[in-house]
């Protein structure tokens, strides 16, 4: 039911937890190129990307979309 950090199955369990939650929040998986990259179009019609690397989630976005990214961080960190 649980995975210990650093073991082989922990990455799989993290992916199984994170992927559905990001999809709920409107992010799409780049399944054709890399399953660890998610994309979304911002309200200002610019692309945003999340790159999942172990337990780090860098978000790439246009500076004009800062408020939308900050709102996403607030929602995702409190409900993930």
PDB file of N, CA and C in Angstrom:
ATOM      1  N   UNK A   1       0.800  -1.202   0.000  1.00  0.00           N
ATOM      2  CA  UNK A   1       0.000   0.000   0.000  1.00  0.00           C
ATOM      3  C   UNK A   1       0.844   1.268   0.000  1.00  0.00           C
ATOM      4  N   UNK A   2       2.061   1.180   0.495  1.00  0.00           N
ATOM      5  CA  UNK A   2       2.934   2.344   0.543  1.00  0.00           C
ATOM      6  C   UNK A   2       4.306   1.959   0.008  1.00  0.00           C
ATOM      7  N   UNK A   3       5.043   2.954  -0.417  1.00  0.00           N
ATOM      8  CA  UNK A   3       6.396   2.717  -0.912  1.00  0.00           C
ATOM      9  C   UNK A   3       7.369   3.571  -0.112  1.00  0.00           C
ATOM     10  N   UNK A   4       8.519   3.024   0.153  1.00  0.00           N
ATOM     11  CA  UNK A   4       9.549   3.760   0.868  1.00  0.00           C
ATOM     12  C   UNK A   4      10.361   4.598  -0.107  1.00  0.00           C
ATOM     13  N   UNK A   5      10.695   5.811   0.314  1.00  0.00           N
ATOM     14  CA  UNK A   5      11.477   6.713  -0.523  1.00  0.00           C
ATOM     15  C   UNK A   5      12.814   6.061  -0.857  1.00  0.00           C
ATOM     16  N   UNK A   6      13.174   6.079  -2.133  1.00  0.00           N
ATOM     17  CA  UNK A   6      14.459   5.564  -2.561  1.00  0.00           C
ATOM     18  C   UNK A   6      14.445   4.136  -3.077  1.00  0.00           C
ATOM     19  N   UNK A   7      13.347   3.427  -2.891  1.00  0.00           N
ATOM     20  CA  UNK A   7      13.271   2.065  -3.403  1.00  0.00           C
ATOM     21  C   UNK A   7      12.754   2.063  -4.838  1.00  0.00           C
ATOM     22  N   UNK A   8      12.881   0.928  -5.510  1.00  0.00           N
ATOM     23  CA  UNK A   8      12.497   0.843  -6.915  1.00  0.00           C
ATOM     24  C   UNK A   8      11.043   1.212  -7.160  1.00  0.00           C
ATOM     25  N   UNK A   9      10.144   0.764  -6.313  1.00  0.00           N
ATOM     26  CA  UNK A   9       8.723   0.995  -6.555  1.00  0.00           C
ATOM     27  C   UNK A   9       8.255   2.394  -6.175  1.00  0.00           C
ATOM     28  N   UNK A  10       9.072   3.167  -5.481  1.00  0.00           N
ATOM     29  CA  UNK A  10       8.631   4.486  -5.018  1.00  0.00           C
ATOM     30  C   UNK A  10       8.362   5.444  -6.181  1.00  0.00           C
ATOM     31  N   UNK A  11       9.155   5.397  -7.230  1.00  0.00           N
ATOM     32  CA  UNK A  11       8.912   6.251  -8.395  1.00  0.00           C
ATOM     33  C   UNK A  11       7.607   5.919  -9.080  1.00  0.00           C
ATOM     34  N   UNK A  12       7.294   4.650  -9.172  1.00  0.00           N
ATOM     35  CA  UNK A  12       6.041   4.210  -9.791  1.00  0.00           C
ATOM     36  C   UNK A  12       4.840   4.663  -8.965  1.00  0.00           C
ATOM     37  N   UNK A  13       4.922   4.509  -7.663  1.00  0.00           N
ATOM     38  CA  UNK A  13       3.833   4.920  -6.784  1.00  0.00           C
ATOM     39  C   UNK A  13       3.643   6.429  -6.841  1.00  0.00           C
ATOM     40  N   UNK A  14       4.744   7.187  -6.868  1.00  0.00           N
ATOM     41  CA  UNK A  14       4.654   8.635  -6.969  1.00  0.00           C
ATOM     42  C   UNK A  14       3.983   9.038  -8.280  1.00  0.00           C
ATOM     43  N   UNK A  15       4.354   8.375  -9.371  1.00  0.00           N
ATOM     44  CA  UNK A  15       3.752   8.670 -10.668  1.00  0.00           C
ATOM     45  C   UNK A  15       2.260   8.342 -10.671  1.00  0.00           C
ATOM     46  N   UNK A  16       1.889   7.237 -10.053  1.00  0.00           N
ATOM     47  CA  UNK A  16       0.480   6.854  -9.981  1.00  0.00           C
ATOM     48  C   UNK A  16      -0.322   7.819  -9.114  1.00  0.00           C
ATOM     49  N   UNK A  17       0.313   8.492  -8.197  1.00  0.00           N
ATOM     50  CA  UNK A  17      -0.360   9.482  -7.349  1.00  0.00           C
ATOM     51  C   UNK A  17      -0.420  10.840  -8.040  1.00  0.00           C
ATOM     52  N   UNK A  18       0.680  11.248  -8.641  1.00  0.00           N
ATOM     53  CA  UNK A  18       0.798  12.578  -9.214  1.00  0.00           C
ATOM     54  C   UNK A  18       0.031  12.753 -10.525  1.00  0.00           C
ATOM     55  N   UNK A  19       0.128  11.788 -11.432  1.00  0.00           N
ATOM     56  CA  UNK A  19      -0.477  11.916 -12.762  1.00  0.00           C
ATOM     57  C   UNK A  19      -1.981  12.167 -12.718  1.00  0.00           C
ATOM     58  N   UNK A  20      -2.777  11.376 -11.987  1.00  0.00           N
ATOM     59  CA  UNK A  20      -4.219  11.667 -11.952  1.00  0.00           C
ATOM     60  C   UNK A  20      -4.543  13.031 -11.350  1.00  0.00           C
ATOM     61  N   UNK A  21      -3.766  13.452 -10.363  1.00  0.00           N
ATOM     62  CA  UNK A  21      -4.022  14.748  -9.727  1.00  0.00           C
ATOM     63  C   UNK A  21      -3.736  15.899 -10.693  1.00  0.00           C
ATOM     64  N   UNK A  22      -2.628  15.804 -11.444  1.00  0.00           N
ATOM     65  CA  UNK A  22      -2.331  16.846 -12.423  1.00  0.00           C
ATOM     66  C   UNK A  22      -3.389  16.880 -13.520  1.00  0.00           C
ATOM     67  N   UNK A  23      -3.873  15.718 -13.937  1.00  0.00           N
ATOM     68  CA  UNK A  23      -4.925  15.667 -14.953  1.00  0.00           C
ATOM     69  C   UNK A  23      -6.214  16.293 -14.435  1.00  0.00           C
ATOM     70  N   UNK A  24      -6.514  16.098 -13.163  1.00  0.00           N
ATOM     71  CA  UNK A  24      -7.683  16.741 -12.552  1.00  0.00           C
ATOM     72  C   UNK A  24      -7.563  18.259 -12.601  1.00  0.00           C
ATOM     73  N   UNK A  25      -6.351  18.756 -12.479  1.00  0.00           N
ATOM     74  CA  UNK A  25      -6.105  20.190 -12.458  1.00  0.00           C
ATOM     75  C   UNK A  25      -5.935  20.786 -13.858  1.00  0.00           C
ATOM     76  N   UNK A  26      -6.167  19.986 -14.896  1.00  0.00           N
ATOM     77  CA  UNK A  26      -6.156  20.494 -16.265  1.00  0.00           C
ATOM     78  C   UNK A  26      -4.856  20.339 -17.025  1.00  0.00           C
ATOM     79  N   UNK A  27      -3.919  19.585 -16.498  1.00  0.00           N
ATOM     80  CA  UNK A  27      -2.653  19.361 -17.188  1.00  0.00           C
ATOM     81  C   UNK A  27      -2.764  18.116 -18.055  1.00  0.00           C
ATOM     82  N   UNK A  28      -2.021  18.095 -19.162  1.00  0.00           N
ATOM     83  CA  UNK A  28      -2.033  16.977 -20.104  1.00  0.00           C
ATOM     84  C   UNK A  28      -0.645  16.343 -20.143  1.00  0.00           C
ATOM     85  N   UNK A  29      -0.621  15.036 -20.244  1.00  0.00           N
ATOM     86  CA  UNK A  29       0.638  14.295 -20.270  1.00  0.00           C
ATOM     87  C   UNK A  29       1.209  14.287 -21.688  1.00  0.00           C
ATOM     88  N   UNK A  30       2.490  14.503 -21.836  1.00  0.00           N
ATOM     89  CA  UNK A  30       3.163  14.399 -23.134  1.00  0.00           C
ATOM     90  C   UNK A  30       3.520  12.936 -23.364  1.00  0.00           C
ATOM     91  N   UNK A  31       2.533  12.131 -23.610  1.00  0.00           N
ATOM     92  CA  UNK A  31       2.750  10.686 -23.665  1.00  0.00           C
ATOM     93  C   UNK A  31       3.544  10.260 -24.894  1.00  0.00           C
ATOM     94  N   UNK A  32       3.554  11.047 -25.958  1.00  0.00           N
ATOM     95  CA  UNK A  32       4.293  10.648 -27.154  1.00  0.00           C
ATOM     96  C   UNK A  32       5.793  10.878 -27.015  1.00  0.00           C
ATOM     97  N   UNK A  33       6.175  11.868 -26.236  1.00  0.00           N
ATOM     98  CA  UNK A  33       7.600  12.163 -26.125  1.00  0.00           C
ATOM     99  C   UNK A  33       8.163  11.766 -24.765  1.00  0.00           C
ATOM    100  N   UNK A  34       7.539  12.220 -23.700  1.00  0.00           N
ATOM    101  CA  UNK A  34       8.065  11.943 -22.367  1.00  0.00           C
ATOM    102  C   UNK A  34       6.918  11.982 -21.363  1.00  0.00           C
ATOM    103  N   UNK A  35       6.720  10.906 -20.646  1.00  0.00           N
ATOM    104  CA  UNK A  35       5.619  10.820 -19.697  1.00  0.00           C
ATOM    105  C   UNK A  35       5.863  11.622 -18.431  1.00  0.00           C
ATOM    106  N   UNK A  36       7.032  12.205 -18.301  1.00  0.00           N
ATOM    107  CA  UNK A  36       7.355  13.018 -17.128  1.00  0.00           C
ATOM    108  C   UNK A  36       7.176  14.506 -17.399  1.00  0.00           C
ATOM    109  N   UNK A  37       6.646  14.846 -18.561  1.00  0.00           N
ATOM    110  CA  UNK A  37       6.401  16.247 -18.908  1.00  0.00           C
ATOM    111  C   UNK A  37       4.903  16.441 -19.101  1.00  0.00           C
ATOM    112  N   UNK A  38       4.366  17.472 -18.454  1.00  0.00           N
ATOM    113  CA  UNK A  38       2.952  17.802 -18.568  1.00  0.00           C
ATOM    114  C   UNK A  38       2.838  19.211 -19.137  1.00  0.00           C
ATOM    115  N   UNK A  39       1.781  19.463 -19.896  1.00  0.00           N
ATOM    116  CA  UNK A  39       1.592  20.777 -20.508  1.00  0.00           C
ATOM    117  C   UNK A  39       0.168  21.260 -20.275  1.00  0.00           C
ATOM    118  N   UNK A  40       0.025  22.572 -20.413  1.00  0.00           N
ATOM    119  CA  UNK A  40      -1.286  23.208 -20.249  1.00  0.00           C
ATOM    120  C   UNK A  40      -1.217  24.572 -20.929  1.00  0.00           C
ATOM    121  N   UNK A  41      -2.339  25.019 -21.459  1.00  0.00           N
ATOM    122  CA  UNK A  41      -2.424  26.349 -22.042  1.00  0.00           C
ATOM    123  C   UNK A  41      -2.973  27.288 -20.973  1.00  0.00           C
ATOM    124  N   UNK A  42      -2.289  28.385 -20.743  1.00  0.00           N
ATOM    125  CA  UNK A  42      -2.702  29.337 -19.708  1.00  0.00           C
ATOM    126  C   UNK A  42      -3.910  30.147 -20.173  1.00  0.00           C
ATOM    127  N   UNK A  43      -4.443  30.920 -19.257  1.00  0.00           N
ATOM    128  CA  UNK A  43      -5.582  31.785 -19.606  1.00  0.00           C
ATOM    129  C   UNK A  43      -5.203  32.824 -20.648  1.00  0.00           C
ATOM    130  N   UNK A  44      -3.941  33.194 -20.695  1.00  0.00           N
ATOM    131  CA  UNK A  44      -3.473  34.166 -21.686  1.00  0.00           C
ATOM    132  C   UNK A  44      -3.036  33.486 -22.984  1.00  0.00           C
ATOM    133  N   UNK A  45      -3.377  32.201 -23.116  1.00  0.00           N
ATOM    134  CA  UNK A  45      -3.132  31.407 -24.334  1.00  0.00           C
ATOM    135  C   UNK A  45      -1.654  31.129 -24.593  1.00  0.00           C
ATOM    136  N   UNK A  46      -0.880  31.013 -23.532  1.00  0.00           N
ATOM    137  CA  UNK A  46       0.539  30.657 -23.655  1.00  0.00           C
ATOM    138  C   UNK A  46       0.751  29.272 -23.061  1.00  0.00           C
ATOM    139  N   UNK A  47       1.689  28.510 -23.610  1.00  0.00           N
ATOM    140  CA  UNK A  47       1.928  27.173 -23.050  1.00  0.00           C
ATOM    141  C   UNK A  47       2.683  27.245 -21.717  1.00  0.00           C
ATOM    142  N   UNK A  48       2.351  26.300 -20.850  1.00  0.00           N
ATOM    143  CA  UNK A  48       3.073  26.124 -19.584  1.00  0.00           C
ATOM    144  C   UNK A  48       3.455  24.649 -19.510  1.00  0.00           C
ATOM    145  N   UNK A  49       4.575  24.354 -18.890  1.00  0.00           N
ATOM    146  CA  UNK A  49       5.062  22.984 -18.794  1.00  0.00           C
ATOM    147  C   UNK A  49       5.491  22.666 -17.366  1.00  0.00           C
ATOM    148  N   UNK A  50       5.268  21.413 -16.971  1.00  0.00           N
ATOM    149  CA  UNK A  50       5.800  20.888 -15.715  1.00  0.00           C
ATOM    150  C   UNK A  50       6.683  19.706 -16.074  1.00  0.00           C
ATOM    151  N   UNK A  51       7.879  19.709 -15.562  1.00  0.00           N
ATOM    152  CA  UNK A  51       8.809  18.610 -15.748  1.00  0.00           C
ATOM    153  C   UNK A  51       8.967  17.900 -14.403  1.00  0.00           C
ATOM    154  N   UNK A  52       8.611  16.626 -14.354  1.00  0.00           N
ATOM    155  CA  UNK A  52       8.689  15.866 -13.110  1.00  0.00           C
ATOM    156  C   UNK A  52      10.046  15.179 -13.056  1.00  0.00           C
ATOM    157  N   UNK A  53      10.819  15.497 -12.024  1.00  0.00           N
ATOM    158  CA  UNK A  53      12.121  14.871 -11.845  1.00  0.00           C
ATOM    159  C   UNK A  53      12.244  14.463 -10.381  1.00  0.00           C
ATOM    160  N   UNK A  54      12.135  13.189 -10.123  1.00  0.00           N
ATOM    161  CA  UNK A  54      12.158  12.588  -8.795  1.00  0.00           C
ATOM    162  C   UNK A  54      11.103  13.269  -7.928  1.00  0.00           C
ATOM    163  N   UNK A  55      11.485  14.148  -7.021  1.00  0.00           N
ATOM    164  CA  UNK A  55      10.491  14.821  -6.185  1.00  0.00           C
ATOM    165  C   UNK A  55      10.501  16.334  -6.419  1.00  0.00           C
ATOM    166  N   UNK A  56      10.982  16.735  -7.590  1.00  0.00           N
ATOM    167  CA  UNK A  56      11.046  18.148  -7.948  1.00  0.00           C
ATOM    168  C   UNK A  56      10.117  18.383  -9.135  1.00  0.00           C
ATOM    169  N   UNK A  57       9.357  19.483  -9.111  1.00  0.00           N
ATOM    170  CA  UNK A  57       8.411  19.802 -10.177  1.00  0.00           C
ATOM    171  C   UNK A  57       8.671  21.221 -10.714  1.00  0.00           C
ATOM    172  N   UNK A  58       9.705  21.417 -11.512  1.00  0.00           N
ATOM    173  CA  UNK A  58       9.909  22.753 -12.074  1.00  0.00           C
ATOM    174  C   UNK A  58       8.800  23.089 -13.062  1.00  0.00           C
ATOM    175  N   UNK A  59       8.314  24.322 -12.994  1.00  0.00           N
ATOM    176  CA  UNK A  59       7.250  24.789 -13.877  1.00  0.00           C
ATOM    177  C   UNK A  59       7.837  25.857 -14.787  1.00  0.00           C
ATOM    178  N   UNK A  60       7.632  25.691 -16.096  1.00  0.00           N
ATOM    179  CA  UNK A  60       8.133  26.641 -17.087  1.00  0.00           C
ATOM    180  C   UNK A  60       6.937  27.419 -17.624  1.00  0.00           C
ATOM    181  N   UNK A  61       7.000  28.737 -17.537  1.00  0.00           N
ATOM    182  CA  UNK A  61       5.866  29.563 -17.929  1.00  0.00           C
ATOM    183  C   UNK A  61       6.333  30.959 -18.324  1.00  0.00           C
ATOM    184  N   UNK A  62       5.459  31.687 -18.978  1.00  0.00           N
ATOM    185  CA  UNK A  62       5.731  33.075 -19.350  1.00  0.00           C
ATOM    186  C   UNK A  62       5.552  33.946 -18.107  1.00  0.00           C
ATOM    187  N   UNK A  63       6.383  34.943 -17.908  1.00  0.00           N
ATOM    188  CA  UNK A  63       6.268  35.785 -16.708  1.00  0.00           C
ATOM    189  C   UNK A  63       4.883  36.417 -16.520  1.00  0.00           C
ATOM    190  N   UNK A  64       4.152  36.636 -17.595  1.00  0.00           N
ATOM    191  CA  UNK A  64       2.813  37.222 -17.485  1.00  0.00           C
ATOM    192  C   UNK A  64       1.827  36.278 -16.812  1.00  0.00           C
ATOM    193  N   UNK A  65       2.162  35.003 -16.734  1.00  0.00           N
ATOM    194  CA  UNK A  65       1.275  33.999 -16.141  1.00  0.00           C
ATOM    195  C   UNK A  65       1.626  33.681 -14.694  1.00  0.00           C
ATOM    196  N   UNK A  66       2.401  34.530 -14.048  1.00  0.00           N
ATOM    197  CA  UNK A  66       2.855  34.295 -12.672  1.00  0.00           C
ATOM    198  C   UNK A  66       1.680  34.081 -11.709  1.00  0.00           C
ATOM    199  N   UNK A  67       0.627  34.875 -11.798  1.00  0.00           N
ATOM    200  CA  UNK A  67      -0.506  34.757 -10.875  1.00  0.00           C
ATOM    201  C   UNK A  67      -1.199  33.406 -11.033  1.00  0.00           C
ATOM    202  N   UNK A  68      -1.336  32.931 -12.262  1.00  0.00           N
ATOM    203  CA  UNK A  68      -1.965  31.638 -12.502  1.00  0.00           C
ATOM    204  C   UNK A  68      -1.114  30.497 -11.935  1.00  0.00           C
ATOM    205  N   UNK A  69       0.188  30.578 -12.086  1.00  0.00           N
ATOM    206  CA  UNK A  69       1.089  29.557 -11.548  1.00  0.00           C
ATOM    207  C   UNK A  69       1.059  29.577 -10.019  1.00  0.00           C
ATOM    208  N   UNK A  70       1.058  30.760  -9.424  1.00  0.00           N
ATOM    209  CA  UNK A  70       0.986  30.854  -7.964  1.00  0.00           C
ATOM    210  C   UNK A  70      -0.314  30.252  -7.434  1.00  0.00           C
ATOM    211  N   UNK A  71      -1.423  30.486  -8.143  1.00  0.00           N
ATOM    212  CA  UNK A  71      -2.709  29.893  -7.741  1.00  0.00           C
ATOM    213  C   UNK A  71      -2.660  28.377  -7.863  1.00  0.00           C
ATOM    214  N   UNK A  72      -2.024  27.871  -8.916  1.00  0.00           N
ATOM    215  CA  UNK A  72      -1.881  26.421  -9.097  1.00  0.00           C
ATOM    216  C   UNK A  72      -1.059  25.814  -7.968  1.00  0.00           C
ATOM    217  N   UNK A  73       0.025  26.470  -7.596  1.00  0.00           N
ATOM    218  CA  UNK A  73       0.865  25.963  -6.514  1.00  0.00           C
ATOM    219  C   UNK A  73       0.093  25.897  -5.202  1.00  0.00           C
ATOM    220  N   UNK A  74      -0.695  26.910  -4.927  1.00  0.00           N
ATOM    221  CA  UNK A  74      -1.487  26.929  -3.690  1.00  0.00           C
ATOM    222  C   UNK A  74      -2.474  25.773  -3.658  1.00  0.00           C
ATOM    223  N   UNK A  75      -3.184  25.543  -4.752  1.00  0.00           N
ATOM    224  CA  UNK A  75      -4.170  24.464  -4.825  1.00  0.00           C
ATOM    225  C   UNK A  75      -3.499  23.105  -4.775  1.00  0.00           C
ATOM    226  N   UNK A  76      -2.456  22.915  -5.565  1.00  0.00           N
ATOM    227  CA  UNK A  76      -1.831  21.594  -5.667  1.00  0.00           C
ATOM    228  C   UNK A  76      -1.088  21.199  -4.393  1.00  0.00           C
ATOM    229  N   UNK A  77      -0.417  22.133  -3.746  1.00  0.00           N
ATOM    230  CA  UNK A  77       0.336  21.785  -2.544  1.00  0.00           C
ATOM    231  C   UNK A  77      -0.575  21.465  -1.363  1.00  0.00           C
ATOM    232  N   UNK A  78      -1.733  22.072  -1.316  1.00  0.00           N
ATOM    233  CA  UNK A  78      -2.628  21.813  -0.203  1.00  0.00           C
ATOM    234  C   UNK A  78      -3.481  20.573  -0.399  1.00  0.00           C
ATOM    235  N   UNK A  79      -3.635  20.133  -1.655  1.00  0.00           N
ATOM    236  CA  UNK A  79      -4.523  18.999  -1.927  1.00  0.00           C
ATOM    237  C   UNK A  79      -3.831  17.789  -2.515  1.00  0.00           C
ATOM    238  N   UNK A  80      -2.527  17.819  -2.682  1.00  0.00           N
ATOM    239  CA  UNK A  80      -1.821  16.675  -3.260  1.00  0.00           C
ATOM    240  C   UNK A  80      -1.542  15.684  -2.166  1.00  0.00           C
TER     241      UNK A  80
END
